[in-house]
CSV table of C-alpha atoms in Angstrom, one decimal:
chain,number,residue,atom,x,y,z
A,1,UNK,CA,0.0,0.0,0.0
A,2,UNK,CA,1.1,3.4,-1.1
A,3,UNK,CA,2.0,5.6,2.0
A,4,UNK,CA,3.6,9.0,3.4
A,5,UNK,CA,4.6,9.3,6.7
A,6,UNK,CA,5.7,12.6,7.8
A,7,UNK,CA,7.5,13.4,11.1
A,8,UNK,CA,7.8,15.5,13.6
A,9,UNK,CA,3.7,15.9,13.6
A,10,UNK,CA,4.6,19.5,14.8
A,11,UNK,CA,7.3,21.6,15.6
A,12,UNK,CA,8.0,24.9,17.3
A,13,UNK,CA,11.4,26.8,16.4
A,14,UNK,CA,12.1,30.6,17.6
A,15,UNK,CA,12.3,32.7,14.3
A,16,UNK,CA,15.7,33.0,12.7
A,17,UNK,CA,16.8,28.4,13.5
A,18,UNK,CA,17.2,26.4,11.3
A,19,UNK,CA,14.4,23.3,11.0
A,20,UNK,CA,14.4,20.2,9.2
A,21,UNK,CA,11.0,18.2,8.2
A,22,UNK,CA,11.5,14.4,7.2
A,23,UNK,CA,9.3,12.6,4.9
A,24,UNK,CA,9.3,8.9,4.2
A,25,UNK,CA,7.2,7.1,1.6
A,26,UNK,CA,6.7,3.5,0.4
A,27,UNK,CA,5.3,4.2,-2.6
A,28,UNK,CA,5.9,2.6,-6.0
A,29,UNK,CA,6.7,3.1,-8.9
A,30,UNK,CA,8.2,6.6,-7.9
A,31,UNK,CA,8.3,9.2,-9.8
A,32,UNK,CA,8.8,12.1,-8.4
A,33,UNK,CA,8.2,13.8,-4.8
A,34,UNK,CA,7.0,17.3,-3.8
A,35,UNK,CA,7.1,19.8,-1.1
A,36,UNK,CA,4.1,21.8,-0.4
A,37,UNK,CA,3.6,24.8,2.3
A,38,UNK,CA,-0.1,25.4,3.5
A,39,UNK,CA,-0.9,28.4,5.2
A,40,UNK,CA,-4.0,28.3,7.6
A,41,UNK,CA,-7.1,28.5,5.2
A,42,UNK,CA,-5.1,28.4,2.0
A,43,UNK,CA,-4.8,25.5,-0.9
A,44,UNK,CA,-1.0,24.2,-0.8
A,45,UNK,CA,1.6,25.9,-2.8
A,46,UNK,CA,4.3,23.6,-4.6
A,47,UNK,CA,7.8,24.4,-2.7
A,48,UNK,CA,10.2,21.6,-5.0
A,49,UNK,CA,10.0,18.8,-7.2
A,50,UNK,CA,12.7,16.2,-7.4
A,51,UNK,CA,12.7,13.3,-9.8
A,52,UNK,CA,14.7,10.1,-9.2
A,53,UNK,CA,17.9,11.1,-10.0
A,54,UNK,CA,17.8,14.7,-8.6
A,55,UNK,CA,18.9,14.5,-4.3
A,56,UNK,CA,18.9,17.7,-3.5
A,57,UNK,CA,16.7,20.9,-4.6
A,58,UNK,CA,16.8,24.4,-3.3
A,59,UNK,CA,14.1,27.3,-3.4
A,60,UNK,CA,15.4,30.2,-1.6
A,61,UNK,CA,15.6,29.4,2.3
A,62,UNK,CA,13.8,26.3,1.1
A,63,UNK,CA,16.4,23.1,0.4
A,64,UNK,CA,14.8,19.6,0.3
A,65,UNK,CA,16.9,16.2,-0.2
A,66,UNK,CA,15.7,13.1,-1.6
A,67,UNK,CA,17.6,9.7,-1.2
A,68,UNK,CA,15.8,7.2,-3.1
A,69,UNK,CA,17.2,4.2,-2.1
A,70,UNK,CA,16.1,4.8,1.8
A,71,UNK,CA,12.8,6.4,0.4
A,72,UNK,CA,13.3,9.7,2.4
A,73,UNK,CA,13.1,13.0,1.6
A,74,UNK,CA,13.7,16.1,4.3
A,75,UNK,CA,13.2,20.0,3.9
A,76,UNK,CA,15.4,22.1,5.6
A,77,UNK,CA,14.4,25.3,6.3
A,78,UNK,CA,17.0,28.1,6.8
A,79,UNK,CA,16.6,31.1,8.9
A,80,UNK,CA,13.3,30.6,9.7
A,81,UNK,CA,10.5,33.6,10.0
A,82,UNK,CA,7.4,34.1,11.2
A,83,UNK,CA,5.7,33.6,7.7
A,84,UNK,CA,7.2,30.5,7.5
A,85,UNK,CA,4.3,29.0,9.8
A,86,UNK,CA,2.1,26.7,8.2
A,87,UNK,CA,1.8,23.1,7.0
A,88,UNK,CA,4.6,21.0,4.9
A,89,UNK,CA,3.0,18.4,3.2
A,90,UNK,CA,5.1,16.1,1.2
A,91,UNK,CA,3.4,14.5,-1.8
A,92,UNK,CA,4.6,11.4,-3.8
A,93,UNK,CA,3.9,10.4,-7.0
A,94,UNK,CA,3.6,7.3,-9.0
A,95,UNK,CA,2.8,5.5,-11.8
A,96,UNK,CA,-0.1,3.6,-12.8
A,97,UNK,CA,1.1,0.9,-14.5
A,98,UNK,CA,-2.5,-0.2,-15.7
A,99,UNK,CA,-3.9,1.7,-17.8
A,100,UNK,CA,-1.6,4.6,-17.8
A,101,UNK,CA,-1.2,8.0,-15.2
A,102,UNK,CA,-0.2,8.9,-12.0
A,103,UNK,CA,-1.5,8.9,-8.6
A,104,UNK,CA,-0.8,11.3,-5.7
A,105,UNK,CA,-0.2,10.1,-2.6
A,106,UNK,CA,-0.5,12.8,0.5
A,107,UNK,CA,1.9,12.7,3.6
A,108,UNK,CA,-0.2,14.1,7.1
A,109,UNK,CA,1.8,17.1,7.2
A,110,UNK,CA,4.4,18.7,9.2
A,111,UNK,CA,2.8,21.6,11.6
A,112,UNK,CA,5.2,23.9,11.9
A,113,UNK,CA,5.2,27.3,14.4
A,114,UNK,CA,7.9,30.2,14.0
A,115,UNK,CA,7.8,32.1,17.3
A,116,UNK,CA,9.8,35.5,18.4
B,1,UNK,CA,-2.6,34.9,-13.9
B,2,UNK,CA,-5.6,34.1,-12.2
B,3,UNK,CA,-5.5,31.5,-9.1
B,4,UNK,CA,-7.9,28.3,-9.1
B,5,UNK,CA,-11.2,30.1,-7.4
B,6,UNK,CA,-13.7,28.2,-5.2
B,7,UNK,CA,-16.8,29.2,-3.7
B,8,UNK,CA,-18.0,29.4,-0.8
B,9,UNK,CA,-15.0,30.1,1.2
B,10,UNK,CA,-17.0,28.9,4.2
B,11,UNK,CA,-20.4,26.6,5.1
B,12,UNK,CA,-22.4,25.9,7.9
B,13,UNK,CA,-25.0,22.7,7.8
B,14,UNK,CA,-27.0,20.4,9.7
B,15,UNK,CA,-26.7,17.0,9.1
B,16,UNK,CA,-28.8,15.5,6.2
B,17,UNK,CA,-28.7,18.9,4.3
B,18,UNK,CA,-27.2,19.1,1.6
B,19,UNK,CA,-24.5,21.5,0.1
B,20,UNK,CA,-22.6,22.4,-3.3
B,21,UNK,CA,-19.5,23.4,-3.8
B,22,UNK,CA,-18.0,26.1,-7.1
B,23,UNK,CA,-14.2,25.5,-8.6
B,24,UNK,CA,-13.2,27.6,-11.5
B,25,UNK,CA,-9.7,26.3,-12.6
B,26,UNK,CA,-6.8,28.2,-13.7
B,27,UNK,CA,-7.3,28.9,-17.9
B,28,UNK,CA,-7.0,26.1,-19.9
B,29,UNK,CA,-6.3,23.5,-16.9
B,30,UNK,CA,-7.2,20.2,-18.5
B,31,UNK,CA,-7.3,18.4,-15.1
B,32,UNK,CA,-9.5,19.0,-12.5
B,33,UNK,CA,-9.5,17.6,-8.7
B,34,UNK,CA,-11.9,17.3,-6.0
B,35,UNK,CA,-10.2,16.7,-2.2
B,36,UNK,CA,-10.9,16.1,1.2
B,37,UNK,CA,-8.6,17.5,3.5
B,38,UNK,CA,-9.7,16.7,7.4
B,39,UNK,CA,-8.3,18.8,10.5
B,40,UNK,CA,-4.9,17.3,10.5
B,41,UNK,CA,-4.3,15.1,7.5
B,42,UNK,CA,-3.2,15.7,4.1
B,43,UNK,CA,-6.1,16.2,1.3
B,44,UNK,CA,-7.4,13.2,0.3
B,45,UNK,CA,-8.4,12.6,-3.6
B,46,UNK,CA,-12.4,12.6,-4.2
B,47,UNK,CA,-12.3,12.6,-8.0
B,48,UNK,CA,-9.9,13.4,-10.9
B,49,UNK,CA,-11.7,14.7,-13.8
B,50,UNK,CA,-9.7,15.4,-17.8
B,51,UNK,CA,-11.5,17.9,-19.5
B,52,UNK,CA,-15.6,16.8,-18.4
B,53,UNK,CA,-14.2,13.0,-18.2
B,54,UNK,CA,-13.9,11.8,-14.6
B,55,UNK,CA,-10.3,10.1,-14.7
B,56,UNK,CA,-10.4,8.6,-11.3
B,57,UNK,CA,-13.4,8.3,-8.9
B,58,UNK,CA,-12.1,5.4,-6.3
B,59,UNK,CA,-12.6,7.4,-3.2
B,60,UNK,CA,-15.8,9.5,-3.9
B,61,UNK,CA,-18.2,8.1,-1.8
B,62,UNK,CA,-20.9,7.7,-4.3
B,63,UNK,CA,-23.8,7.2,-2.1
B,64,UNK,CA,-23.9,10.9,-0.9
B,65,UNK,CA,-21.2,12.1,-3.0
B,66,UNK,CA,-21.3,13.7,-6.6
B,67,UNK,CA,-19.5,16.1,-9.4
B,68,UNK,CA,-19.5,17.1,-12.4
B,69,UNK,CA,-17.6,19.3,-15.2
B,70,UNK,CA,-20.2,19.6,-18.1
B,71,UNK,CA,-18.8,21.7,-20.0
B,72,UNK,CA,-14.7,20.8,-19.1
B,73,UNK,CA,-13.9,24.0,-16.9
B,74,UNK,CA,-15.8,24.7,-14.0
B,75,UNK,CA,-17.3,22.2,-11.4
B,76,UNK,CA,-19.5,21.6,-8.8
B,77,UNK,CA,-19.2,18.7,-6.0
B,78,UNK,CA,-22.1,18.0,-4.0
B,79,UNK,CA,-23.1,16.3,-1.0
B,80,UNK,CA,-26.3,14.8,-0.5
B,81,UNK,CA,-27.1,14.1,2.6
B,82,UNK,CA,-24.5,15.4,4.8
B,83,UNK,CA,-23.3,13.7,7.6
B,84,UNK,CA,-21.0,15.2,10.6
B,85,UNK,CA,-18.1,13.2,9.1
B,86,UNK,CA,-17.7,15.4,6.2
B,87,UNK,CA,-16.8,18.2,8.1
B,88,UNK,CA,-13.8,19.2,6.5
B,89,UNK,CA,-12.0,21.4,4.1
B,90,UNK,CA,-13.2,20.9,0.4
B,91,UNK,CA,-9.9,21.6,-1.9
B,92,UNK,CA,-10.1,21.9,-5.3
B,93,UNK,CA,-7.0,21.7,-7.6
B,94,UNK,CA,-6.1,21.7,-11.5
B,95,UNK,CA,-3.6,20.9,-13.7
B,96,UNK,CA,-2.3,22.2,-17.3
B,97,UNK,CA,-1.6,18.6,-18.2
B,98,UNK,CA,-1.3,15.4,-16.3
B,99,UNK,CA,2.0,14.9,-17.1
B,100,UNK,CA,4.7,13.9,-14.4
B,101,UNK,CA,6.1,17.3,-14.0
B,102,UNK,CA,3.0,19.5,-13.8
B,103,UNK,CA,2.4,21.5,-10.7
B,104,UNK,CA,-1.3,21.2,-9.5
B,105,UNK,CA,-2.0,24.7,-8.2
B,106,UNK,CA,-4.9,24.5,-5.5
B,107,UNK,CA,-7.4,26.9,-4.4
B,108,UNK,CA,-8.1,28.3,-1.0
B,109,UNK,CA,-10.7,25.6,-0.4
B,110,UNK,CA,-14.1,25.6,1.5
B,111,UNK,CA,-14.7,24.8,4.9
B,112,UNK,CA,-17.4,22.7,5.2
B,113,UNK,CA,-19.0,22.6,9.4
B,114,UNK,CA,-22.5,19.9,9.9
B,115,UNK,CA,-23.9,20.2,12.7
């Protein structure tokens, strides 16, 4: 069974540390694995994408690894700030081999709380 | 260019009412999707539709549940009767193409309260 497991549940930094989510998956075929940031009463916004072969991906303070032979992926977060609150879901995708497409398979989410 | 919209932002029901839900996709999305996202979990997929053709409609609950996309752009998911389960936020998201490398951009969803 496809699954996402996402650890810690929530976190609570002070604003300007450093944080790092971890996400590990068991689903297959991969293809590819995303980051997403949810702010409270928003849709998720796409953070990364890595592929396969890509194991490491960077947008702005936002740097997520993938090692696909362990089936994890982490996001660090660098000097954090208080926008940075909000939800990290990571999202997996694979293939359906039957009939053709892919399939998104949703981590719980990381809740994670900047404070002064 | 203009966000994947979704109406309303908020609802309040009793139990065995029902309700409807509004997504307008960004321009010329092919792919539409209908989640469930309950306090504390990740979204969960309702149905996947490509153009007005539902793609993938496993975990709709079809008894109570429906959508449609007549005409391939906007869409409408429905609930009929609602139970206090389905509390929940209602997130709609689309897709240029369903390709492995398209982002699905997502709308700010609708809370959904029965009472």
């Amino acid at each position: 069974k496809n699954q996402v497991e996402q650890s810690p549940q929530s976190l609570i930094i002070l604003e300007g540390k450093n944080c790092t989510l971890q996400c590990n998956y068991t689903v297959s075929p991969f293809s590819n694995l995303r980051w997403y940031k949810q702010d409270t009463g928003r849709g998720p916004v796409s953070l990364t994408i890595m592929t396969f072969s890509e194991n490491t991906k960077s947008n702005g303070r936002y740097t997520a690894t993938l090692d696909a032979d362990t089936k994890q992926s982490s996001l660090h977060i660098t000097a954090s700030q208080l926008s940075d609150s909000a939800s990290y879901i990571c999202v997996v995708t694979s293939l359906i081999l039957t009939g053709g497409g892919n399939k998104l398979t949703f981590g719980t989410g990381t809740q994670l709380k900047v404070e002064l | 260019e203009a966000g994947v919209a979704q109406s309303p932002r908020y609802k309040i029901i009793e139990k065995r009412q029902s309700v409807a839900f509004w997504c307008n996709p960004i321009s010329g999305h092919a792919t539409l999707y209908w989640y469930q996202q309950i306090l504390g979990q990740g979204p969960k997929l309702l149905i996947q539709f490509q153009n007005n053709g539902v793609v993938d409609d496993s975990q709709l609950p079809k008894d109570r549940f429906s959508a449609e996309r007549l005409k391939g752009v906007d869409s409408t998911l429905k609930i009929q009767p609602a139970k206090l389960e389905d509390s929940a936020v209602y997130l709609c998201a689309s897709r240029k193409r369903t390709s492995l490398g398209e982002t699905q951009y997502f709308g700010p969803g609708t809370r959904l309260l029965v009472l």
